Coordinates of C-alpha atoms in Angstrom, one line a residue:
M1 CA 30.2 -45.5 -0.4
S2 CA 30.8 -43.8 -3.8
A3 CA 31.2 -40.2 -1.8
L4 CA 33.5 -41.7 0.6
A5 CA 35.8 -43.4 -2.1
I6 CA 35.9 -39.6 -3.7
L7 CA 37.5 -38.5 -0.3
R8 CA 39.4 -41.6 0.2
L9 CA 37.8 -42.3 3.7
L10 CA 37.1 -46.0 2.9
D11 CA 39.0 -48.1 5.5
G12 CA 40.3 -51.7 4.2
A13 CA 38.9 -51.3 0.7
Q14 CA 40.6 -51.7 -2.4
Q15 CA 40.0 -49.0 -5.1
G16 CA 40.4 -49.1 -8.6
G17 CA 39.7 -46.5 -11.5
S18 CA 40.4 -42.6 -11.5
V19 CA 39.0 -39.5 -9.6
Q20 CA 40.1 -36.3 -10.7
F21 CA 39.4 -32.9 -9.1
D22 CA 40.4 -29.6 -10.6
G23 CA 42.8 -31.3 -12.8
R24 CA 44.4 -33.5 -10.1
E25 CA 44.3 -37.1 -9.5
L26 CA 43.0 -37.5 -6.1
A27 CA 44.2 -41.2 -6.0
S28 CA 48.0 -40.2 -6.4
L29 CA 47.8 -37.4 -3.6
S30 CA 49.5 -37.7 -0.4
E31 CA 47.5 -37.8 3.0
R32 CA 48.6 -34.2 3.9
H33 CA 47.4 -33.0 0.6
M34 CA 44.2 -34.8 1.0
R35 CA 43.6 -33.3 4.5
A36 CA 43.8 -29.8 3.0
I37 CA 41.2 -30.7 0.2
R38 CA 38.9 -32.1 2.6
G39 CA 36.4 -29.6 4.3
K40 CA 37.7 -26.7 2.2
D41 CA 37.5 -27.6 -1.6
I42 CA 35.4 -30.8 -1.1
A43 CA 33.2 -31.2 1.8
M44 CA 30.8 -33.7 2.8
I45 CA 27.1 -33.6 4.5
F46 CA 27.1 -37.1 6.4
Q47 CA 23.8 -39.0 6.4
E48 CA 23.9 -39.4 10.2
P49 CA 25.0 -36.4 12.0
M50 CA 25.0 -37.8 15.5
T51 CA 28.0 -40.4 14.5
A52 CA 29.7 -37.4 12.6
L53 CA 29.7 -34.9 15.2
N54 CA 32.2 -34.8 18.3
P55 CA 30.1 -35.4 21.3
L56 CA 32.3 -33.7 23.6
H57 CA 32.5 -30.3 21.9
P58 CA 29.7 -27.6 21.5
V59 CA 28.6 -27.5 18.2
G60 CA 29.4 -23.8 17.6
R61 CA 33.0 -24.8 18.3
Q62 CA 33.0 -27.5 15.9
I63 CA 32.1 -25.0 13.0
A64 CA 34.6 -22.5 14.1
E65 CA 37.6 -25.1 14.1
V66 CA 36.9 -25.6 10.5
L67 CA 36.9 -21.9 9.9
E68 CA 40.2 -21.6 11.8
L69 CA 42.0 -24.7 10.2
H70 CA 41.2 -23.6 6.6
E71 CA 40.2 -20.0 6.4
A72 CA 42.7 -18.9 9.2
L73 CA 40.0 -17.0 11.0
P74 CA 40.9 -15.9 14.6
R75 CA 39.0 -17.6 17.2
R76 CA 36.5 -15.0 17.9
A77 CA 35.6 -14.2 14.1
A78 CA 35.3 -17.9 13.7
W79 CA 32.9 -18.2 16.6
T80 CA 31.0 -15.2 15.2
R81 CA 30.8 -16.8 11.6
A82 CA 29.7 -20.0 13.0
V83 CA 26.8 -18.3 14.8
E84 CA 25.8 -16.8 11.5
L85 CA 26.0 -20.1 9.6
L86 CA 23.6 -21.5 12.2
A87 CA 21.1 -18.7 11.6
Q88 CA 21.4 -19.1 7.9
M89 CA 20.5 -22.7 8.5
G90 CA 17.2 -21.6 10.1
I91 CA 18.2 -22.7 13.9
A92 CA 16.5 -20.4 16.1
D93 CA 18.4 -18.6 18.7
P94 CA 21.8 -19.5 17.2
A95 CA 24.2 -17.7 19.6
R96 CA 22.4 -20.1 22.5
R97 CA 22.5 -23.3 20.3
A98 CA 26.0 -22.8 19.2
L99 CA 27.0 -23.6 22.9
N100 CA 24.9 -26.7 23.0
Y101 CA 26.5 -30.2 22.6
P102 CA 25.2 -32.7 19.8
H103 CA 23.0 -34.7 22.2
Q104 CA 21.1 -31.5 23.4
L105 CA 19.8 -31.0 19.8
S106 CA 17.0 -32.4 18.0
G107 CA 18.0 -35.0 14.9
G108 CA 17.0 -32.0 12.5
Q109 CA 18.9 -29.6 14.3
R110 CA 22.2 -31.8 14.2
Q111 CA 21.8 -32.3 10.5
R112 CA 21.6 -28.3 9.9
V113 CA 24.7 -27.8 11.9
M114 CA 26.3 -30.7 9.8
I115 CA 25.3 -28.6 6.6
A116 CA 26.4 -25.4 8.3
M117 CA 29.7 -27.1 8.9
A118 CA 30.1 -28.3 5.2
L119 CA 29.3 -25.0 3.8
A120 CA 31.5 -22.9 6.0
C121 CA 34.7 -22.8 3.6
R122 CA 32.2 -22.4 0.5
P123 CA 33.8 -25.7 -1.1
R124 CA 33.6 -26.1 -4.8
L125 CA 32.3 -29.8 -4.3
L126 CA 29.6 -30.8 -1.9
L127 CA 28.9 -34.4 -1.2
A128 CA 25.6 -34.5 0.1
D129 CA 24.6 -38.0 1.4
E130 CA 20.8 -37.7 2.2
P131 CA 21.2 -34.2 3.7
T132 CA 17.6 -33.6 4.5
T133 CA 16.7 -37.0 5.9
A134 CA 16.2 -35.6 9.5
L135 CA 14.5 -32.4 8.7
D136 CA 10.8 -31.5 8.5
V137 CA 9.3 -30.5 5.3
T138 CA 9.4 -26.6 5.7
V139 CA 13.0 -26.6 6.8
R140 CA 14.2 -29.2 4.2
K141 CA 12.6 -26.7 1.4
Q142 CA 14.7 -23.9 3.1
I143 CA 17.9 -26.0 3.1
L144 CA 17.6 -27.4 -0.4
D145 CA 16.5 -23.8 -1.9
L146 CA 19.7 -22.5 0.1
L147 CA 22.1 -25.0 -1.5
D148 CA 20.3 -24.1 -4.8
A149 CA 21.2 -20.6 -4.4
L150 CA 24.8 -21.4 -3.5
Q151 CA 25.2 -23.6 -6.5
A152 CA 24.0 -20.6 -8.6
E153 CA 26.2 -18.0 -6.9
Y154 CA 29.5 -19.6 -6.1
G155 CA 29.3 -22.2 -9.1
L156 CA 29.4 -24.8 -6.5
A157 CA 29.2 -28.4 -7.7
L158 CA 26.8 -30.6 -6.1
L159 CA 26.9 -34.5 -5.9
F160 CA 23.4 -35.1 -4.3
I161 CA 22.9 -38.7 -2.8
T162 CA 19.2 -39.4 -2.1
H163 CA 16.3 -42.2 -2.3
D164 CA 13.9 -39.4 -2.9
L165 CA 12.8 -39.1 -6.5
N166 CA 11.0 -35.8 -6.1
L167 CA 13.9 -34.0 -4.7
V168 CA 16.1 -35.4 -7.5
R169 CA 13.7 -34.0 -10.0
R170 CA 13.1 -30.7 -8.3
Y171 CA 17.0 -29.9 -7.6
T172 CA 19.4 -31.8 -9.9
H173 CA 20.2 -31.6 -13.5
R174 CA 21.5 -34.9 -14.2
V175 CA 20.9 -38.3 -12.6
A176 CA 22.7 -41.6 -12.1
V177 CA 20.5 -44.3 -10.9
M178 CA 22.6 -47.2 -8.8
Q179 CA 21.7 -50.8 -8.2
Q180 CA 23.9 -53.1 -6.3
G181 CA 27.2 -50.8 -6.7
R182 CA 26.6 -50.1 -10.5
V183 CA 25.1 -47.1 -12.3
V184 CA 22.5 -48.9 -14.1
E185 CA 21.0 -45.5 -15.9
A186 CA 22.3 -41.9 -16.4
G187 CA 21.2 -38.9 -18.3
A188 CA 19.5 -35.7 -17.9
V189 CA 16.7 -35.8 -15.2
Q190 CA 13.7 -34.8 -17.6
S191 CA 14.9 -37.6 -19.9
V192 CA 15.3 -40.3 -17.6
F193 CA 12.2 -39.5 -15.6
A194 CA 10.2 -39.3 -19.1
A195 CA 11.6 -42.4 -20.7
P196 CA 13.4 -44.7 -18.5
Q197 CA 15.4 -47.4 -20.2
H198 CA 16.5 -49.6 -17.3
P199 CA 13.8 -51.9 -15.7
Y200 CA 15.0 -50.9 -12.1
T201 CA 14.6 -47.3 -12.9
R202 CA 11.0 -47.8 -14.2
M203 CA 10.3 -49.8 -10.9
L204 CA 11.7 -47.0 -8.9
L205 CA 9.5 -44.7 -10.5
Q206 CA 6.4 -46.7 -10.4
S207 CA 7.1 -47.0 -6.5
R208 CA 6.3 -43.5 -5.9
P209 CA 3.0 -42.8 -3.9
H210 CA 0.4 -41.6 -6.3
R211 CA -2.5 -41.9 -3.8
L212 CA -3.5 -41.9 -0.2
V213 CA -4.9 -45.0 1.3
Q214 CA -7.9 -44.7 3.3
A215 CA -7.5 -46.1 6.9
A216 CA -10.4 -48.3 8.0
P217 CA -13.2 -47.0 10.1
T218 CA -12.8 -47.4 13.8
D219 CA -15.1 -46.5 16.7
S220 CA -12.9 -45.0 19.2
A221 CA -15.6 -45.1 21.8
E222 CA -15.4 -49.1 21.9
Q223 CA -11.7 -49.2 22.1
A224 CA -9.8 -49.3 25.5
L225 CA -7.2 -46.6 26.0
V226 CA -3.7 -48.1 26.1
L227 CA -2.1 -44.4 26.4
R228 CA -3.5 -41.6 28.3
A229 CA -1.6 -38.3 29.3
R230 CA -2.6 -35.3 31.1
S231 CA -0.9 -31.9 31.4
L232 CA 2.7 -32.9 30.8
D233 CA 5.5 -30.6 31.5
V234 CA 8.9 -31.0 30.9
R235 CA 11.8 -28.5 31.2
F236 CA 15.5 -28.8 30.8
A237 CA 18.1 -27.1 33.2
Q238 CA 20.4 -24.3 31.8
S239 CA 23.3 -23.0 33.3
G240 CA 22.4 -19.7 35.4
G241 CA 25.5 -19.3 37.7
F242 CA 26.7 -21.1 40.8
W243 CA 23.8 -20.6 42.9
R244 CA 20.6 -21.5 40.5
K245 CA 19.4 -22.9 37.6
R246 CA 17.5 -21.5 34.6
W247 CA 14.7 -23.8 33.1
H248 CA 14.2 -24.0 29.4
P249 CA 10.4 -25.3 28.8
V250 CA 10.2 -27.9 26.4
L251 CA 6.7 -29.3 26.8
R252 CA 3.8 -27.3 28.4
D253 CA 0.4 -28.7 29.3
I254 CA 0.4 -31.9 26.9
S255 CA -2.5 -34.3 26.9
L256 CA -3.5 -37.1 24.8
D257 CA -5.4 -40.3 24.5
L258 CA -4.5 -43.4 22.4
P259 CA -7.0 -46.0 22.0
A260 CA -6.1 -49.7 21.3
G261 CA -5.7 -50.5 17.7
Q262 CA -5.6 -47.0 16.6
T263 CA -2.8 -44.6 15.5
L264 CA -2.0 -41.0 16.8
G265 CA 0.4 -38.6 14.6
V266 CA 2.3 -35.9 16.4
V267 CA 3.4 -33.3 13.7
G268 CA 5.8 -30.3 14.4
E269 CA 8.8 -28.7 13.1
S270 CA 12.3 -29.8 14.0
G271 CA 13.2 -29.0 17.9
S272 CA 9.3 -28.6 18.9
G273 CA 9.4 -31.3 21.1
K274 CA 8.1 -34.4 19.4
S275 CA 11.2 -36.6 20.6
T276 CA 10.9 -35.4 24.0
L277 CA 7.1 -36.3 24.3
A278 CA 8.0 -39.7 23.1
L279 CA 10.6 -40.1 25.8
A280 CA 8.3 -38.6 28.6
L281 CA 5.4 -40.6 27.9
L282 CA 7.7 -44.1 28.1
G283 CA 9.2 -42.8 31.4
L284 CA 12.7 -42.3 29.6
L285 CA 12.9 -38.9 30.5
R286 CA 12.1 -37.1 33.9
R287 CA 9.1 -35.0 33.8
Q288 CA 8.3 -31.9 35.9
G289 CA 4.3 -32.2 35.8
G290 CA 1.4 -34.1 34.6
T291 CA 0.4 -37.9 34.4
V292 CA 1.0 -40.7 32.2
D293 CA -1.2 -44.0 32.2
L294 CA 0.7 -46.4 30.1
L295 CA -1.2 -49.8 30.0
G296 CA -2.6 -49.4 33.6
S297 CA 0.6 -48.1 35.1
D298 CA 2.7 -45.0 35.2
P299 CA 6.3 -45.6 34.0
A300 CA 7.7 -43.0 36.0
T301 CA 6.4 -44.3 39.3
L302 CA 7.6 -48.0 38.9
A303 CA 10.6 -49.8 40.4
P304 CA 13.1 -51.2 37.7
R305 CA 11.8 -54.7 38.3
A306 CA 8.1 -53.8 38.0
L307 CA 8.9 -51.8 34.9
R308 CA 10.6 -54.5 33.1
P309 CA 7.4 -56.3 31.8
L310 CA 5.9 -52.9 30.8
R311 CA 8.9 -52.4 28.6
A312 CA 8.3 -55.3 26.6
Q313 CA 4.6 -54.2 25.9
A314 CA 5.6 -50.8 25.0
Q315 CA 8.4 -50.2 22.2
I316 CA 10.0 -47.4 20.9
V317 CA 12.0 -46.9 17.3
F318 CA 14.2 -44.1 17.6
Q319 CA 15.0 -41.7 14.9
D320 CA 18.8 -42.3 14.5
P321 CA 19.5 -45.9 14.2
F322 CA 23.2 -45.6 14.6
S323 CA 23.3 -44.5 18.2
S324 CA 20.4 -46.5 19.2
L325 CA 22.0 -49.9 18.1
S326 CA 25.0 -51.1 20.1
P327 CA 28.2 -50.9 17.7
R328 CA 29.6 -54.2 19.9
R329 CA 26.8 -56.2 19.2
T330 CA 25.9 -58.2 15.9
V331 CA 22.6 -58.0 14.4
A332 CA 21.4 -61.4 15.6
Q333 CA 22.4 -60.4 19.2
I334 CA 20.6 -56.9 18.7
V335 CA 17.4 -58.0 17.2
E336 CA 17.2 -61.2 19.6
E337 CA 17.8 -59.3 22.8
G338 CA 14.2 -58.8 23.7
L339 CA 13.5 -62.5 23.4
E340 CA 16.5 -63.4 25.5
I341 CA 15.2 -61.3 28.3
H342 CA 11.2 -61.7 28.1
R343 CA 11.1 -65.2 26.5
P344 CA 13.7 -67.3 28.2
E345 CA 11.9 -70.6 27.3
L346 CA 13.3 -70.2 23.5
N347 CA 16.4 -71.9 22.8
P348 CA 18.9 -70.1 20.8
G349 CA 18.0 -71.8 17.5
Q350 CA 14.6 -70.4 17.9
R351 CA 15.5 -67.0 18.8
L352 CA 17.7 -66.8 15.7
Q353 CA 14.9 -67.9 13.3
R354 CA 12.5 -65.7 14.9
A355 CA 14.8 -62.7 14.4
Q356 CA 15.4 -63.7 10.6
D357 CA 11.7 -63.8 10.3
I358 CA 10.9 -60.5 11.6
L359 CA 14.0 -58.8 9.6
A360 CA 12.3 -60.5 6.5
E361 CA 8.9 -58.9 7.4
V362 CA 10.7 -55.3 7.5
G363 CA 12.2 -55.9 4.2
L364 CA 15.7 -56.9 5.3
P365 CA 16.2 -60.8 4.7
L366 CA 19.6 -61.6 6.1
T367 CA 21.4 -65.0 5.8
H368 CA 22.9 -66.6 8.8
A369 CA 26.3 -65.2 7.9
E370 CA 24.9 -61.7 7.6
M371 CA 23.2 -62.0 10.9
Q372 CA 26.6 -62.3 12.5
R373 CA 28.1 -58.7 11.0
Y374 CA 27.7 -55.5 13.1
P375 CA 25.7 -52.5 12.4
H376 CA 28.5 -50.3 10.9
A377 CA 28.4 -52.8 7.7
F378 CA 24.9 -51.7 6.8
S379 CA 23.4 -48.6 5.3
G380 CA 21.4 -46.3 7.2
G381 CA 18.0 -47.6 5.7
Q382 CA 19.0 -51.2 6.7
R383 CA 20.0 -50.3 10.5
Q384 CA 16.7 -48.5 10.6
R385 CA 14.9 -51.8 9.3
M386 CA 16.8 -53.5 12.4
A387 CA 15.6 -50.9 14.8
I388 CA 12.0 -51.6 13.5
A389 CA 12.5 -55.3 13.7
R390 CA 14.0 -55.1 17.2
A391 CA 10.8 -53.2 18.4
L392 CA 8.4 -55.7 16.5
I393 CA 9.8 -58.9 17.8
L394 CA 8.0 -58.9 21.1
E395 CA 4.7 -57.9 19.6
P396 CA 4.0 -54.8 21.8
K397 CA 0.8 -53.5 22.5
I398 CA 2.0 -49.9 21.8
L399 CA 4.7 -48.7 19.4
I400 CA 6.0 -45.3 19.4
L401 CA 7.9 -44.4 16.3
D402 CA 10.0 -41.4 16.1
E403 CA 10.6 -40.3 12.6
P404 CA 10.9 -44.3 11.8
T405 CA 11.0 -44.0 7.9
S406 CA 13.6 -41.1 7.9
A407 CA 16.4 -43.3 6.8
L408 CA 14.7 -45.6 4.5

C-alpha cells in the first residue's frame, strides 16, 4: 500500500504527509505529469502479475508498448528490445515467448515479464513488491543479482518489499520493519539484525526456520494408493499455418504413485511443467496420453455428474490466489461454496461458522463483517490463506498444492 501511495494509485484513500522525488512534491503534480513519471522515472513490479498484465495482448507487445510510450522507440526497435529484456530475465526461447499471452506462461515466467517491463526504461526508482515470489530459487538469485548489478551500474534506487528476511539481509542496505501500517523500527540492516529493538522485529527474526523437522516414518507398502499416474503425455497446440498445427510437448512419460497419508514433492524450475502436471492429474487439462487413477477413477473419463463427488475428495490450491478467487464473491461465499454444494444439510449459520473456523486454522481469523468483504480488500498472503481454507473445508483425501506458500 505504501508503494501504491507513492505512485498515487490508491483509489478512494485519503493521503497525508509528503512524498518528494527528484526535488518535486508528487502530491502536488497533475495526473498528466504523474503518468509521465510512472513507468519511466518510477517503475513498479507488482506482486501478482496475472492481474497486472493485460490478458488480451502478447507479453512482448506489452513490454514494447512501454518503450514506445516513454522512449519513443519505433515499433520494430521496441519489439527487438522487448525480446532482449526477456532473454536478460532468463526466459528460454524469448522470441517465441514474446508472442505468448499471459495465461500461456507459468507464474514464474509472468513475474519475469513484469520485471522486464519495469526495467525497460531504466527507472531511477524501482518499487519492487515481492518481486521474486513466484520464482524458483535459481531464477530468484539470477533476478536479484541482476537488480543488484543494475543498481550499482545505473545508480538505481530500490524499495524492496518482502517478507523474506534472508533476502533483506543479502540485498538491502537499510531496512524498515512495518506492523499494522506503521514503521516500528528502521536502520542499517546489520544493526537491526544484530540488535533488534522492537518486540515485533525480534519476533520476526526468531520466526526464521533454523532446522528441519523430521517427518514421521511410514510404511508405504501398507498404505493404499490414492493417486496413480502412468506415462502421462501433455502437448499444447501452436499455430503452424492454416492446414496444420504444431505441438509443443510439456509433459513426457510422467509416472508417479501417491499412497494415502504421504506427501510427494514435485520440484522443477519455472516453466518445467509442474502446474500442468497438477491440472492433468485432476482432469482439469486434456492429456494426449497416459492413464490416471484418482481414488479409483480416471477424472478424464467421468461425466460431469459422476465427477462432482470426486472433486470434493481431491482439491487443489492454485499458485495465484487473485485469479483463482472470484472478485464478485465475498470471502464467506468463496470459502462456503464447497459446503453449499456437497453438504446441503448445513444451514447458512453452520456454514458460516465452519468457514470462520477453517480460516482461523490457516491463520486468518475474520469477524462476521470481514467475511462479507471481497478478495481485493486483502493482501496477497491473506488471499492465499482463503484459497487454502476453501480447499481444506471439505476435508479432502487428496490435496494438490501448486506453490501454496508463495504469497505467505
